[in-house]
Short mmCIF file of C-alpha atoms in Angstrom, two decimals:
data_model
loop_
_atom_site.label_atom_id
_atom_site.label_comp_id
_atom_site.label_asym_id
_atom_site.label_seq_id
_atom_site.Cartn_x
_atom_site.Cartn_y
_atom_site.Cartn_z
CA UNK A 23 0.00 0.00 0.00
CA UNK A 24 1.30 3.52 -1.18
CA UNK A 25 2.62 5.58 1.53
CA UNK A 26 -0.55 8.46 0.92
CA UNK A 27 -3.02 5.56 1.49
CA UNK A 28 -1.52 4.67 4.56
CA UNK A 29 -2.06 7.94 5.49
CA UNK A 30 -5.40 8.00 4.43
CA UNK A 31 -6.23 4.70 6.57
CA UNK A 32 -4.90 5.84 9.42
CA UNK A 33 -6.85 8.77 9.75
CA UNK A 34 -10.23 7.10 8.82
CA UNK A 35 -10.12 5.44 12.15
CA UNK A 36 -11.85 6.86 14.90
CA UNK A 37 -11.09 10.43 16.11
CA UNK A 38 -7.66 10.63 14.28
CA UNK A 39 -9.07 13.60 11.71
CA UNK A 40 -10.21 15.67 14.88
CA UNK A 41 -6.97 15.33 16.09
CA UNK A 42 -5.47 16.37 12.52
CA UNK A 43 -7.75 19.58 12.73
CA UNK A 44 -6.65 20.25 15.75
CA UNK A 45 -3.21 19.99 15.38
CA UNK A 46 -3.61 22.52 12.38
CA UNK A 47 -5.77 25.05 14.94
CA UNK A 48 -2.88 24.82 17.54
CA UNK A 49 0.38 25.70 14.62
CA UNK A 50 -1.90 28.40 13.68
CA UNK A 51 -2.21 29.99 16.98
CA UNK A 52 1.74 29.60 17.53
CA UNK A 53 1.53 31.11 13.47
CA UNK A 54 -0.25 34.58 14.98
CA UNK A 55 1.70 34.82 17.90
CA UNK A 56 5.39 34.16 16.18
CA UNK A 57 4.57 36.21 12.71
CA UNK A 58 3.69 39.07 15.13
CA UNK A 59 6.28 39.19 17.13
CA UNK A 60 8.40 39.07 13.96
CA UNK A 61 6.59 41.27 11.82
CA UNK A 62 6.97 44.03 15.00
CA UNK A 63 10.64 43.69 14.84
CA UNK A 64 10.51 44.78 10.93
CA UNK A 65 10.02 41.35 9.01
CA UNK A 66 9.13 41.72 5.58
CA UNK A 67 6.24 40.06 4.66
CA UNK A 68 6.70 39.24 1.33
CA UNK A 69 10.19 38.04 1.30
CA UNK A 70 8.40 35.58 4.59
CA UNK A 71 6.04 34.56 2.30
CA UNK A 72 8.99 33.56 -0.22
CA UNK A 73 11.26 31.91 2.30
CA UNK A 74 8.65 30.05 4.33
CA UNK A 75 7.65 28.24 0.54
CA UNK A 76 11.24 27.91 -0.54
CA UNK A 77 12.48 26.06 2.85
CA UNK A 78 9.08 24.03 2.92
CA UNK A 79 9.61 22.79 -0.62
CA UNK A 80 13.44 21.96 0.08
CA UNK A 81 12.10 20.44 3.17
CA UNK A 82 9.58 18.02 1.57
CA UNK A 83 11.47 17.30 -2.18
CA UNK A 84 13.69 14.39 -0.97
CA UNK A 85 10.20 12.73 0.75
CA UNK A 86 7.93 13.47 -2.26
CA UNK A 87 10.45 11.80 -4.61
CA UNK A 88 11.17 8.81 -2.49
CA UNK A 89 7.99 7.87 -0.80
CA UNK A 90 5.61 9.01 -4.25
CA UNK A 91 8.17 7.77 -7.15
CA UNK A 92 5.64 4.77 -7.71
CA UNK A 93 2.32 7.04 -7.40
CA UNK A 94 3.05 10.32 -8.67
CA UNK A 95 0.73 11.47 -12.10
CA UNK A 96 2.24 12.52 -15.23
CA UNK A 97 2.70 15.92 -15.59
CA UNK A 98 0.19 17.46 -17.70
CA UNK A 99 -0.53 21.24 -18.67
CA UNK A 100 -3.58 21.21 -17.15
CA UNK A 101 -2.35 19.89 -13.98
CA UNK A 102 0.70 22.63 -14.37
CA UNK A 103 -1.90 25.15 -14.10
CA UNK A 104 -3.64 24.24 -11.57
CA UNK A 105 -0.80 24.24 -9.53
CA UNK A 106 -0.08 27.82 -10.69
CA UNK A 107 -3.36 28.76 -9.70
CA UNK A 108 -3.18 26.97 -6.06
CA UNK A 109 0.11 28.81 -5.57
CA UNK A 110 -1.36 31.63 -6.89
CA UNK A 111 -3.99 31.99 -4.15
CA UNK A 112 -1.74 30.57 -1.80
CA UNK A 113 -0.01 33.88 -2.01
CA UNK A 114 -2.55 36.40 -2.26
CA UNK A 115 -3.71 34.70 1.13
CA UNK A 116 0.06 34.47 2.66
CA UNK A 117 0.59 38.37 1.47
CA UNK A 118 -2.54 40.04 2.14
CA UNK A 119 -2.99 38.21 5.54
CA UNK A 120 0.24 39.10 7.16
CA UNK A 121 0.28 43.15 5.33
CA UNK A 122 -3.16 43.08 7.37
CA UNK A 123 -1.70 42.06 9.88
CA UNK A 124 0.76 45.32 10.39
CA UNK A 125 -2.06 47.51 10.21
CA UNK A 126 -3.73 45.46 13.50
CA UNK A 127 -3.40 43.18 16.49
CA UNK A 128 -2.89 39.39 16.04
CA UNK A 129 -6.02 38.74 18.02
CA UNK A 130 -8.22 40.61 15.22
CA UNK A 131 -6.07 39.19 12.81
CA UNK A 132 -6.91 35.34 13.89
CA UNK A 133 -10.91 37.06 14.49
CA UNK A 134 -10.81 37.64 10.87
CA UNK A 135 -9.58 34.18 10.24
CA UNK A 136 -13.04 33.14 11.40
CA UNK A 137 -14.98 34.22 8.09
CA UNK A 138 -13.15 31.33 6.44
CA UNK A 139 -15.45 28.37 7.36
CA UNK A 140 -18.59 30.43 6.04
CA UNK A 141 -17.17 31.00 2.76
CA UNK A 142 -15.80 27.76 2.34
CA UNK A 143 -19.03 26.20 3.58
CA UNK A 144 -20.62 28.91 0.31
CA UNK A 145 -18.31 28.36 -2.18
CA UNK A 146 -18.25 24.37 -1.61
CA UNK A 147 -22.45 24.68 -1.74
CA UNK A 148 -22.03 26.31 -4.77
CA UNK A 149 -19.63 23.78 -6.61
CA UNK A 150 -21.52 20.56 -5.07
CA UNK A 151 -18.59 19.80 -2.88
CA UNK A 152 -21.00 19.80 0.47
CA UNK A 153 -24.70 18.27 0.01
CA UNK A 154 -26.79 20.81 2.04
CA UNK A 155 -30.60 19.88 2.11
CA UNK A 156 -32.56 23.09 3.80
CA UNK A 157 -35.14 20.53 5.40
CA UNK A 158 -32.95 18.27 6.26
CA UNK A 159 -31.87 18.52 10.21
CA UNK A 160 -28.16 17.50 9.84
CA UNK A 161 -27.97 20.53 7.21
CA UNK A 162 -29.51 23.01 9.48
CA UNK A 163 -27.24 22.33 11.99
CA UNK A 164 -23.76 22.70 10.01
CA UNK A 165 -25.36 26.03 8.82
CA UNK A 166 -26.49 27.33 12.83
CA UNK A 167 -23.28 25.88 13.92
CA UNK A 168 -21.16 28.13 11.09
CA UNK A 169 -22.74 30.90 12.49
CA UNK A 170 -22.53 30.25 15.76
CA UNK A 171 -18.56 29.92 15.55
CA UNK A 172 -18.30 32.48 13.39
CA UNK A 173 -20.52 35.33 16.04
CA UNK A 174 -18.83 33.47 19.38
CA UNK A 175 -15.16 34.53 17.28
CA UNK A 176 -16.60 38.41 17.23
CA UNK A 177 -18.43 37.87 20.79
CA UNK A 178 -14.45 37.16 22.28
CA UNK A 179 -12.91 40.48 20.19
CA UNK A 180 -15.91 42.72 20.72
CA UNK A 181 -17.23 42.04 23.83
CA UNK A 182 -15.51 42.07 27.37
CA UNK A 183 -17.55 42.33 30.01
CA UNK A 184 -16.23 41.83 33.78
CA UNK A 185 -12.56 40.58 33.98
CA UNK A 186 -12.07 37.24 35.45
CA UNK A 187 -9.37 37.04 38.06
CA UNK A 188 -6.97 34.25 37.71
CA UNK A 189 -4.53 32.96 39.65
CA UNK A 190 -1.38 33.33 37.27
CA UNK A 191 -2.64 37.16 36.01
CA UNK A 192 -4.58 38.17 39.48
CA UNK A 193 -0.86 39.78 40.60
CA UNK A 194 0.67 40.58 37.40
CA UNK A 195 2.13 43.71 36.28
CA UNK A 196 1.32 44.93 32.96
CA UNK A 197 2.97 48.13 32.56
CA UNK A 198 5.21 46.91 29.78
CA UNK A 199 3.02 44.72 28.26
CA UNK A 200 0.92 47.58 27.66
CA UNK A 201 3.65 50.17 26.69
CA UNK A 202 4.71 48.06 24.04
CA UNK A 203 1.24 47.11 22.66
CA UNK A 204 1.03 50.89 22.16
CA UNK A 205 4.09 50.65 20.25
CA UNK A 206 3.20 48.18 17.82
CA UNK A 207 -0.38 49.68 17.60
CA UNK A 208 0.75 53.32 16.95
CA UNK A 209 0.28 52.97 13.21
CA UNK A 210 -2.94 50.94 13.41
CA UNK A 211 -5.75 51.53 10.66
CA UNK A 212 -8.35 49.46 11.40
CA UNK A 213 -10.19 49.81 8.04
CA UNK A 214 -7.70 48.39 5.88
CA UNK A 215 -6.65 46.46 7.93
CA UNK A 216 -10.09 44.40 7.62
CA UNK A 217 -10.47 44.73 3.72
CA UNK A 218 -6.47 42.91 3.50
CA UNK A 219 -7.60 40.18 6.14
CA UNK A 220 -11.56 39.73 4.94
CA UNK A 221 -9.02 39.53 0.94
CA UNK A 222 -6.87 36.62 2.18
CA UNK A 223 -9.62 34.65 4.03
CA UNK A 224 -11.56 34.90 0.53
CA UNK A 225 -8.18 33.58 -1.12
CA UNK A 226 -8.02 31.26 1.49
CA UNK A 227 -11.94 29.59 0.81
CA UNK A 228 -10.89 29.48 -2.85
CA UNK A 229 -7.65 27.81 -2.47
CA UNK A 230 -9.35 25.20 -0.22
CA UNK A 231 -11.71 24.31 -2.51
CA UNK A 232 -9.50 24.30 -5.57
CA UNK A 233 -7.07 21.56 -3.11
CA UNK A 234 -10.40 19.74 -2.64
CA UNK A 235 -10.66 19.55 -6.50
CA UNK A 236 -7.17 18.70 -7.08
CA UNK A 237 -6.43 16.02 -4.93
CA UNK A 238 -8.52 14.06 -7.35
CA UNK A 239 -6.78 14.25 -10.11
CA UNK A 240 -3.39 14.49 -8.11
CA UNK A 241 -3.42 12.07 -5.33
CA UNK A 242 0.42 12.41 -4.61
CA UNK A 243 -0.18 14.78 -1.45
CA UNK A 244 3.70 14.91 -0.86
CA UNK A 245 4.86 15.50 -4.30
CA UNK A 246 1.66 18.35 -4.73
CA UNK A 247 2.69 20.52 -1.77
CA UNK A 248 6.32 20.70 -2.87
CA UNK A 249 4.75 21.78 -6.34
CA UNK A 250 2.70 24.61 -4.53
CA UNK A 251 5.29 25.45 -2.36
CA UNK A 252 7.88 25.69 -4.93
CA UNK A 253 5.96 27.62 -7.65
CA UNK A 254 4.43 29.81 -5.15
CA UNK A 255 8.32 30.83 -4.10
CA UNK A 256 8.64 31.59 -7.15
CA UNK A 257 5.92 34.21 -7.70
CA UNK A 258 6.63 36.03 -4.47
CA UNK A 259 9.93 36.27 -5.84
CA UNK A 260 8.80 38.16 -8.14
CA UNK A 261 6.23 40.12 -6.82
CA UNK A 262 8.77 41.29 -3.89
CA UNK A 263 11.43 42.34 -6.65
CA UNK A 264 8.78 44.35 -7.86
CA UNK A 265 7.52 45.73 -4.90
CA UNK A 266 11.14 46.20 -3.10
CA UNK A 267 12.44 47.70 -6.61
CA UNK A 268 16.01 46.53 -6.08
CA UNK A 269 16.21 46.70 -2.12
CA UNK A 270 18.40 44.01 -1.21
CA UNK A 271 18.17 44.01 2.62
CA UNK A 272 15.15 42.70 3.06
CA UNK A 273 16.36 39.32 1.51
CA UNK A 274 18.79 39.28 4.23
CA UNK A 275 18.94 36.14 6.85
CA UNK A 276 19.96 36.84 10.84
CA UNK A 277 19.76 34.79 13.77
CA UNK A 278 16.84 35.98 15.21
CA UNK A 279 13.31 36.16 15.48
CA UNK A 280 12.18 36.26 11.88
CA UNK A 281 14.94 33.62 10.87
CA UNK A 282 12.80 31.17 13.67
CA UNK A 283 9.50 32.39 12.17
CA UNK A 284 10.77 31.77 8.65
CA UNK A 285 11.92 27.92 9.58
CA UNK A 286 8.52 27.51 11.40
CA UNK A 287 6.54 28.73 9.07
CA UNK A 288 8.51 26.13 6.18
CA UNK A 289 8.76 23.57 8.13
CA UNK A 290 4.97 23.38 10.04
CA UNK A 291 2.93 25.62 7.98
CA UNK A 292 3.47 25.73 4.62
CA UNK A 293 4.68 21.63 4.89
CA UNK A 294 3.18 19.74 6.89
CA UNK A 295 -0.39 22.14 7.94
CA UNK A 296 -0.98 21.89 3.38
CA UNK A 297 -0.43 17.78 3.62
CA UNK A 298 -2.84 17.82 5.94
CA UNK A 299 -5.26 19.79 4.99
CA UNK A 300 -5.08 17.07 1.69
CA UNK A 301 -5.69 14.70 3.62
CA UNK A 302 -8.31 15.17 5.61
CA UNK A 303 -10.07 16.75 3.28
CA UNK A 304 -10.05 13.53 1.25
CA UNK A 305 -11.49 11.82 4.23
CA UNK A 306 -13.86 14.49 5.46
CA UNK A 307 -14.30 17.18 2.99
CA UNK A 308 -13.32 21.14 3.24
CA UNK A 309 -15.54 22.20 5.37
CA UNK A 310 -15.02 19.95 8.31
CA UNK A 311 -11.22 21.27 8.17
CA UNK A 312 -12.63 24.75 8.00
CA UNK A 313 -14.63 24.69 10.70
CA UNK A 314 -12.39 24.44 13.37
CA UNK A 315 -10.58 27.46 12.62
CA UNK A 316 -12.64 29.41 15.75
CA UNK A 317 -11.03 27.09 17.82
CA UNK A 318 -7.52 28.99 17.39
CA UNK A 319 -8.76 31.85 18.44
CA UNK A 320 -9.86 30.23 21.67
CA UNK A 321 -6.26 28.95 21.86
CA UNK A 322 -4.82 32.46 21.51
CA UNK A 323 -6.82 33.64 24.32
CA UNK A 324 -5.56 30.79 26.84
CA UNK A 325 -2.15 30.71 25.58
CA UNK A 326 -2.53 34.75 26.13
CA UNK A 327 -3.49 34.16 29.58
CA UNK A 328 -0.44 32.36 30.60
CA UNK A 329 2.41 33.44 28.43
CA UNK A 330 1.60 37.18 28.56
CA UNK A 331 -0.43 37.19 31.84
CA UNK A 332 -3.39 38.77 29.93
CA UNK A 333 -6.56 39.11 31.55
CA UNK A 334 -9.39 37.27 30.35
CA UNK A 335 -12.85 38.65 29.94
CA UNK A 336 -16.43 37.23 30.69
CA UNK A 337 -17.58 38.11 26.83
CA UNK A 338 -14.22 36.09 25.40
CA UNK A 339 -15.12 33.25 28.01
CA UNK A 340 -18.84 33.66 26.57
CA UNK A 341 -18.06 34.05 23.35
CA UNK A 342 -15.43 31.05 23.74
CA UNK A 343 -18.74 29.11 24.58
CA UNK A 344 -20.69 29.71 21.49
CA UNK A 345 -17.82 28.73 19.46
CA UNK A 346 -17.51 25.25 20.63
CA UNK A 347 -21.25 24.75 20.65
CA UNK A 348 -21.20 25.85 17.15
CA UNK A 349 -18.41 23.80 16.41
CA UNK A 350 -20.27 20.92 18.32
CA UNK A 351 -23.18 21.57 15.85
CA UNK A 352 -21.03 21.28 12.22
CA UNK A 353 -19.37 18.38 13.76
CA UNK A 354 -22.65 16.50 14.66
CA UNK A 355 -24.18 17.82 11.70
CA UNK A 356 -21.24 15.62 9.25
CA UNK A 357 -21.21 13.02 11.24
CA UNK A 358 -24.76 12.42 10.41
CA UNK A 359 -23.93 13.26 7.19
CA UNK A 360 -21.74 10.43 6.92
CA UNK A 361 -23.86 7.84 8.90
CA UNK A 362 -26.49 8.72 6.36
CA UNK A 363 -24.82 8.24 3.48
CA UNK A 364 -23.22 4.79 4.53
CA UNK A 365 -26.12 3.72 5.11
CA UNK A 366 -27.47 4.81 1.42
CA UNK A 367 -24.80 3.25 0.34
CA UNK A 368 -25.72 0.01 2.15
CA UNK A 369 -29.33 -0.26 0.94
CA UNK A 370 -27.89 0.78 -3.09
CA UNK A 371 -25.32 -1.61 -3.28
CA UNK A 372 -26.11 -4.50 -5.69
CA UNK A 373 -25.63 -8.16 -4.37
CA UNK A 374 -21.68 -9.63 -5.57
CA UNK A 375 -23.16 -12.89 -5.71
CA UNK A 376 -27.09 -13.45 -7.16
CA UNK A 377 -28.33 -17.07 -7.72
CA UNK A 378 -30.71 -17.66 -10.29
CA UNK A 379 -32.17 -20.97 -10.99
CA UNK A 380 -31.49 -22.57 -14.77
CA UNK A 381 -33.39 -25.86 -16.55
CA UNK A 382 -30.64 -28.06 -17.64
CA UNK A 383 -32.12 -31.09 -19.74
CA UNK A 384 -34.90 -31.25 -17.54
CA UNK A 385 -32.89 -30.55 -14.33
CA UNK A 386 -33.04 -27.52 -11.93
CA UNK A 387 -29.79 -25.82 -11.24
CA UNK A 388 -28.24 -22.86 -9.27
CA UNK A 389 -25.69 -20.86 -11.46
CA UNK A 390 -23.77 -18.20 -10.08
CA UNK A 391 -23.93 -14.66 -12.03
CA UNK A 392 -21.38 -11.78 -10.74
CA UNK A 393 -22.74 -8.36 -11.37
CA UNK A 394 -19.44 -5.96 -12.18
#
């Protein structure tokens, strides 16, 4: 068995693709809290976007070629340019993402992240990838619980309330942490800021979907990120030489903050985090991967709490609510999906063996037919 169906097995059982989501909710909330940081301390973020494909597609060559030699499609123009396209979007959501996020806090940038599920949930209605039936009970709940994740995300930025005292931020200081959030806030525009971010999570919906569509006709997961990875290097190559016009330092490497996020970033989220997404999404679909992205911004808000002794709010703990219930809901709401359509399946499937009797010079006999 290939090493991508492996793969595939393995996360059919049980609740190994919940544990694949959230794996890619928890890099994503170390993603917001590391490209921050980095971007703060003047990272450039479209030679990031460049470096974090380029080290990702080194990274994940030597296993595409070895463990995919046997599986790997022909290379075809059409399949070219769908890889063009998929890095294409790959980098309008990298670069407009992380310019928004200059412009903003990483909490409202990972808010904004939350609009993804609802257009992926749209756009996969729209191109038959998701089965929605308005009457039917497990469809109504995948749309309720989208919404529900989606207004418990702005319920946690919007909303405060009454601060809840805990033990690890009851006594601490937050003088600094405050001076320097009006540091990196001091050039804030909110506005744009939320036209860039609502841009990439649109990029975002339509690069899921196109992966959805691709890994049909290119089943070598492995051998398909490297593609991305490397051709989308290679336009933000070219867009920042463009953009830069000939301004050398910013391609320069230090040992420092954005050198970690770059390696990070190659390594866990434009490698492995685009894999996976493959993968699941050839066991459960888009929009099960897609809705769990609330659940990072849940993350950032405990992480928050204990790494930067932030307080944390009644309306985030509220809001933090609402997102798992909606979350609950979509989950429930495939599930069903699923149990339904096995079961279809079941009752449709045509017998292997059928016996029909046959006179044979005047004697009754049981032949076997197989139905192909």
């Amino acid at each position: 068995m290939m090493c991508n169906e492996r793969v595939v097995k393995w996360l059919n059982n049980d609740a190994k693709p919940y544990l694949g989501v959230v794996f890619l909710q928890v890099t994503s909330a170390g993603s917001a809290i590391l490209s921050k940081a980095a971007l703060n301390q003047g990272m450039n973020p479209f030679t990031f976007s460049f470096y974090r494909n380029a080290i990702a597609a080194v990274i994940f060559a030597p296993f595409a070629l070895f463990l995919e030699r046997k599986m790997r499609p022909t290379m075809t123009t059409s399949i070219l340019f769908k890889i063009m396209l998929l890095a294409l979007f790959e980098q309008l959501n990298l670069n407009l993402y992380y310019v928004g996020m200059r412009y903003t806090t990483a909490t409202i940038s990972v808010t904004m992240l939350n609009l993804i599920p609802a257009m992926t949930f749209l756009l996969a209605w729209i191109f038959r990838l998701e089965k929605v039936k308005i009457k039917s009970l497990h469809s109504q709940a995948k749309i309720v619980g989208t919404a529900s994740a989606i207004g418990g995300a702005m319920i946690m930025t919007l909303v405060k309330g009454p601060i809840i005292l805990l033990p690890w931020t009851k006594h601490s200081n937050h003088v600094v942490f405050h001076s320097a959030q009006h540091v990196m806030n001091q050039h804030s525009d909110p506005i744009k800021a939320t036209l860039l971010l609502a841009g990439s999570c649109i990029s975002t919906a339509i690069f899921i979907i196109l992966q959805a569509n691709m890994i049909k006709s290119y089943p070598a997961g492995l051998s398909l990120t490297t593609l991305i990875c490397t051709m989308g290097s290679l336009q933000c190559s070219i867009l920042t030489l463009i953009i830069e016009k000939g301004n050398l330092s910013v391609w320069s490497l230090h040992w420092d903050m954005t050198l970690l996020t770059y390696v990070y970033h190659g390594l866990v989220r434009s490698g492995a985090v685009y894999y996976i997404y493959g993968i699941i999404m050839k066991v459960k679909g888009p929009v099960f991967v897609t809705a769990f992205n609330p659940l990072s911004m849940v993350l950032v808000a405990i992480i928050g709490s204990f790494v930067l002794s932030e307080k944390l709010y009644m309306g985030r703990v509220l809001g933090a609510v609402i997102v798992l219930v909606g979350l609950y809901l979509v989950i429930w709401g495939k599930s069903n999906d699923q149990t339904s359509q096995d079961n279809n399946d079941q009752n449709h499937a045509l017998p292997i063996d059928h016996k029909q009797p046959q006179v044979v010079q005047g004697v009754s006999k049981d032949i076997t037919v197989s139905l192909n």
